[in-house]
Amino acid sequence: MKKEEFFSQIGQFKKRVYRKLPSIKHSIAFADNLVAFLFPVRLEIICQKPEKEFERLKLEFNSILMAMGYNEENAFEVSNDFMETMPDIYANLITDVSAIYEGDPAARSIEEIIITYPGFLATCIYRLAHELYKLQVPVMPRIFSEYAHSITGIDIHPGATIGQSFCIDHGTGIVIGETAEIGSHVKIYQGVTIGALSIQKNETSIKRHPTIKDHVIIYAGATILGGNTTVGENAIIGGNVWLIESVEPRSVVTHSHKVQIRQKKKN
Amino acid sequence: MKKEEFFSQIGQFKKRVYRKLPSIKHSIAFADNLVAFLFPVRLEIICQKPEKEFERLKLEFNSILMAMGYNEENAFEVSNDFMETMPDIYANLITDVSAIYEGDPAARSIEEIIITYPGFLATCIYRLAHELYKLQVPVMPRIFSEYAHSITGIDIHPGATIGQSFCIDHGTGIVIGETAEIGSHVKIYQGVTIGALSIQKNETSIKRHPTIKDHVIIYAGATILGGNTTVGENAIIGGNVWLIESVEPRSVVTHSHKVQIRQKKKN
Amino acid sequence: MKKEEFFSQIGQFKKRVYRKLPSIKHSIAFADNLVAFLFPVRLEIICQKPEKEFERLKLEFNSILMAMGYNEENAFEVSNDFMETMPDIYANLITDVSAIYEGDPAARSIEEIIITYPGFLATCIYRLAHELYKLQVPVMPRIFSEYAHSITGIDIHPGATIGQSFCIDHGTGIVIGETAEIGSHVKIYQGVTIGALSIQKNETSIKRHPTIKDHVIIYAGATILGGNTTVGENAIIGGNVWLIESVEPRSVVTHSHKVQIRQKKKN
């Protein structure tokens, strides 16, 4: 590419996106502030009374939206609608903390989970991003989810739906796609993919990712693919399983882990 | 959840945890300062003479402990005991750097490893966190280990025991559980899990994770599970192997990697 | 280790590395500034006119090099040569964004990809690091690539060569080795390793990693190893495949994913 063309393209791009996209920096600060509001111990910002902080956060979101070109009325409505979901998000997150605590012998206290568990942080930011996604705020839900992804290695698309008492253990490498539907009391380990089989660009609006029913456990490295794949209630999916069709409730699905063992020759 | 209930729960949580937990921010700064003290090139904080920096770090830790509610005597004792482990931690880390250098044709110098290798950073912070764990400082060891996890994708529980000359290559996705026992001269690749088979909450105090003896190599994506599983000296565990029982010294364990190959139809 | 010995070793190390290595902090800031220059939306640094920012970045790099001990002439030449590669890096990155957009039904806009997709950020920083690697700037290319690795979980060695229209989806856990050669229009999913079979230290200068030809797709968790392994044009490598030998153009390689399904006993 010639240098003049190069400089000109950079300049054009700048003009095209100006005042249309959310600020990354302010979006991430807002995500941090929301988490610190819900769990005052996590980010140790000295919070005022919860009622006041709640109103302050609404104004913070309002400014981000107006800087993106929302008019006053829309910005007010969207920021208000979003903040009104906080009590229910909080109620869900309390069920998630309990599920993690019950499922991990290494967890010593609720506070340890809230402060240090990446699976909990990823779930927390997912639940916030999902509400932004439902309110159709552009790009910002993905900024939230990729922020969590960069910290935790856990990649949950904001469009996915996930029930209560969701438990992620370790978590690095988890991928959950946009149209996945996950029930309540589901437990997922590191390296699990709940993804798409087909990736045709024209399939944006159809269900491309699996449905996981209540009380399912999915062990490390399992891959479950396809919009027509349903894992029934109380099923157990073993480590490294590759699943592209539905299984009945109470199924136990295991991968054949045959290994060969031989002895090294003496040197 | 009703809004009044929501605000009230947030307020109660704040009171409950006040002055009991370590500051995340100060804990992470302390971890960074310790690493910069041991390897002055890594974080380029302008260090004073090592002897003086050593004393300053002791005081830094002391303040963190007192802010958690430790009394003066206990804070002094714990911070002193911790800092006295530095020379041995350093000696171990020097063996780790050498092991990484010997095992990686892409490594051009010792300094490159110290500055850029995530496997070395994760090992470094693990060795620090493990001493905090032995001194029973609450939550702080996990803040250290999850800090390393967030940077490197390598999740080593501070309770694990790991011998000298430990070599992690690439490392993203590695999980090493709380009661794992790993010998000396062990080499581990990305995506390896050394984990638990059972996850009963009442098993907190028993050995749930494997024992890996000296000079074992574990290739990418292998999973080794269970407190009764022992991998004998000089064994080699191949890529993607799934192992839930013990293997003899000098075993070579491989996964059957059968693949089907066919040709695409012409369009 | 005795304390005197410990302090003395730390002091010696400091002297040995002084003014030889690039500053980590300044290197990372430079990487961020380059990305913000190429895609003004990504890091929202208020850029001046592209032509001026281009000259400023050249001076920024120049200072980093001189602080590493480069003489004035060399620092000028290297920083100039590096900056002159920007238009071609930019042209390549534009092809990468398009490839990601075409390949992901969840992507709503080009801007969303530039702002939030970790695969794009990793590719962007790889293309910059690769030019530094070709100019033989010591350690700095690895600082760039490990910076991207820590944010994205994607580990691309700066020595690898990668063609246009490169598409990474999700990406956590990807490893691409130093001597890998990847063609154009290649698509790679999370957890893919393009790595070495042998790790003899004396093999630093030979080709240890595979060749991937144009229009190849490699699905999640596949492992391709060895310097003599070539994947032919238009081949498809399925999820979790383990491949250590060459395959013909248009091959479809799949892993046998047999699973056992049984029903849980009633409680």
Short mmCIF file of N, CA and C in Angstrom, two decimals, chain A residues 139-190:
data_model
loop_
_atom_site.label_atom_id
_atom_site.label_comp_id
_atom_site.label_asym_id
_atom_site.label_seq_id
_atom_site.Cartn_x
_atom_site.Cartn_y
_atom_site.Cartn_z
N VAL A 139 -22.25 -2.83 20.49
CA VAL A 139 -20.83 -3.10 20.77
C VAL A 139 -20.49 -3.24 22.27
N MET A 140 -21.14 -2.45 23.13
CA MET A 140 -20.79 -2.44 24.55
C MET A 140 -20.91 -3.81 25.22
N PRO A 141 -21.94 -4.62 24.89
CA PRO A 141 -21.99 -5.96 25.51
C PRO A 141 -20.73 -6.78 25.19
N ARG A 142 -20.23 -6.67 23.96
CA ARG A 142 -19.02 -7.40 23.58
C ARG A 142 -17.78 -6.82 24.27
N ILE A 143 -17.75 -5.50 24.50
CA ILE A 143 -16.62 -4.94 25.25
C ILE A 143 -16.61 -5.55 26.65
N PHE A 144 -17.79 -5.65 27.28
CA PHE A 144 -17.88 -6.29 28.60
C PHE A 144 -17.38 -7.74 28.53
N SER A 145 -17.91 -8.50 27.56
CA SER A 145 -17.60 -9.94 27.57
C SER A 145 -16.15 -10.21 27.19
N GLU A 146 -15.58 -9.39 26.29
CA GLU A 146 -14.17 -9.60 25.95
C GLU A 146 -13.24 -9.08 27.05
N TYR A 147 -13.73 -8.14 27.84
CA TYR A 147 -12.97 -7.72 29.03
C TYR A 147 -12.86 -8.91 30.00
N ALA A 148 -13.99 -9.56 30.25
CA ALA A 148 -13.97 -10.75 31.12
C ALA A 148 -13.10 -11.85 30.50
N HIS A 149 -13.23 -12.04 29.19
CA HIS A 149 -12.44 -13.06 28.48
C HIS A 149 -10.94 -12.82 28.66
N SER A 150 -10.53 -11.54 28.56
CA SER A 150 -9.10 -11.25 28.65
C SER A 150 -8.56 -11.50 30.06
N ILE A 151 -9.41 -11.30 31.08
CA ILE A 151 -8.96 -11.54 32.46
C ILE A 151 -9.02 -13.02 32.81
N THR A 152 -10.05 -13.72 32.32
CA THR A 152 -10.33 -15.07 32.83
C THR A 152 -10.08 -16.19 31.83
N GLY A 153 -9.94 -15.87 30.54
CA GLY A 153 -9.85 -16.92 29.53
C GLY A 153 -11.19 -17.58 29.25
N ILE A 154 -12.28 -17.03 29.81
CA ILE A 154 -13.63 -17.58 29.64
C ILE A 154 -14.41 -16.67 28.68
N ASP A 155 -14.93 -17.26 27.60
CA ASP A 155 -15.50 -16.49 26.49
C ASP A 155 -16.99 -16.81 26.39
N ILE A 156 -17.82 -16.02 27.08
CA ILE A 156 -19.27 -16.21 27.04
C ILE A 156 -19.88 -15.09 26.22
N HIS A 157 -20.53 -15.43 25.11
CA HIS A 157 -21.16 -14.39 24.29
C HIS A 157 -22.33 -13.78 25.08
N PRO A 158 -22.46 -12.44 25.06
CA PRO A 158 -23.54 -11.80 25.83
C PRO A 158 -24.93 -12.25 25.42
N GLY A 159 -25.08 -12.81 24.22
CA GLY A 159 -26.39 -13.25 23.77
C GLY A 159 -26.85 -14.56 24.38
N ALA A 160 -25.94 -15.37 24.91
CA ALA A 160 -26.31 -16.66 25.50
C ALA A 160 -27.27 -16.45 26.67
N THR A 161 -28.17 -17.44 26.90
CA THR A 161 -29.01 -17.36 28.10
C THR A 161 -28.58 -18.44 29.08
N ILE A 162 -28.42 -18.06 30.34
CA ILE A 162 -27.89 -18.97 31.37
C ILE A 162 -28.74 -18.84 32.62
N GLY A 163 -29.21 -19.98 33.15
CA GLY A 163 -30.07 -19.98 34.33
C GLY A 163 -29.32 -19.72 35.63
N GLN A 164 -30.03 -19.91 36.74
CA GLN A 164 -29.45 -19.67 38.06
C GLN A 164 -28.45 -20.75 38.45
N SER A 165 -27.72 -20.49 39.54
CA SER A 165 -26.80 -21.48 40.14
C SER A 165 -25.84 -22.04 39.10
N PHE A 166 -25.22 -21.14 38.35
CA PHE A 166 -24.29 -21.54 37.29
C PHE A 166 -22.90 -21.62 37.90
N CYS A 167 -22.21 -22.72 37.64
CA CYS A 167 -20.92 -22.95 38.28
C CYS A 167 -19.85 -23.26 37.24
N ILE A 168 -18.85 -22.38 37.17
CA ILE A 168 -17.69 -22.61 36.29
C ILE A 168 -16.50 -22.93 37.19
N ASP A 169 -15.80 -24.04 36.93
CA ASP A 169 -14.60 -24.35 37.71
C ASP A 169 -13.36 -24.18 36.82
N HIS A 170 -12.35 -23.48 37.35
CA HIS A 170 -11.11 -23.14 36.62
C HIS A 170 -11.42 -22.25 35.41
N GLY A 171 -12.00 -22.83 34.38
CA GLY A 171 -12.61 -22.00 33.36
C GLY A 171 -11.79 -21.63 32.13
N THR A 172 -10.46 -21.61 32.21
CA THR A 172 -9.69 -21.18 31.04
C THR A 172 -10.09 -21.98 29.81
N GLY A 173 -10.36 -21.30 28.71
CA GLY A 173 -10.66 -21.96 27.45
C GLY A 173 -12.13 -22.23 27.19
N ILE A 174 -13.01 -21.91 28.15
CA ILE A 174 -14.45 -22.11 27.92
C ILE A 174 -14.95 -21.16 26.84
N VAL A 175 -15.78 -21.69 25.91
CA VAL A 175 -16.43 -20.88 24.89
C VAL A 175 -17.93 -21.21 24.91
N ILE A 176 -18.77 -20.19 25.06
CA ILE A 176 -20.23 -20.37 25.02
C ILE A 176 -20.79 -19.41 23.98
N GLY A 177 -21.45 -19.95 22.95
CA GLY A 177 -21.87 -19.16 21.80
C GLY A 177 -23.13 -18.33 22.01
N GLU A 178 -23.38 -17.46 21.04
CA GLU A 178 -24.41 -16.43 21.14
C GLU A 178 -25.82 -16.98 21.38
N THR A 179 -26.17 -18.10 20.74
CA THR A 179 -27.55 -18.58 20.84
C THR A 179 -27.67 -19.82 21.73
N ALA A 180 -26.64 -20.08 22.55
CA ALA A 180 -26.71 -21.20 23.49
C ALA A 180 -27.77 -20.91 24.56
N GLU A 181 -28.47 -21.98 24.99
CA GLU A 181 -29.45 -21.85 26.08
C GLU A 181 -29.08 -22.83 27.17
N ILE A 182 -28.74 -22.29 28.33
CA ILE A 182 -28.24 -23.12 29.43
C ILE A 182 -29.19 -22.98 30.61
N GLY A 183 -29.61 -24.12 31.17
CA GLY A 183 -30.58 -24.12 32.26
C GLY A 183 -29.97 -23.74 33.60
N SER A 184 -30.64 -24.17 34.67
CA SER A 184 -30.18 -23.86 36.02
C SER A 184 -29.35 -25.01 36.57
N HIS A 185 -28.51 -24.70 37.57
CA HIS A 185 -27.70 -25.72 38.25
C HIS A 185 -26.81 -26.48 37.27
N VAL A 186 -26.27 -25.78 36.30
CA VAL A 186 -25.36 -26.41 35.35
C VAL A 186 -23.93 -26.13 35.80
N LYS A 187 -23.05 -27.15 35.69
CA LYS A 187 -21.65 -26.99 36.08
C LYS A 187 -20.74 -27.29 34.90
N ILE A 188 -19.80 -26.39 34.65
CA ILE A 188 -18.94 -26.49 33.47
C ILE A 188 -17.48 -26.32 33.87
N TYR A 189 -16.62 -27.18 33.34
CA TYR A 189 -15.18 -27.12 33.64
C TYR A 189 -14.39 -26.46 32.52
N GLN A 190 -13.10 -26.29 32.78
CA GLN A 190 -12.20 -25.62 31.83
C GLN A 190 -12.21 -26.29 30.46
#
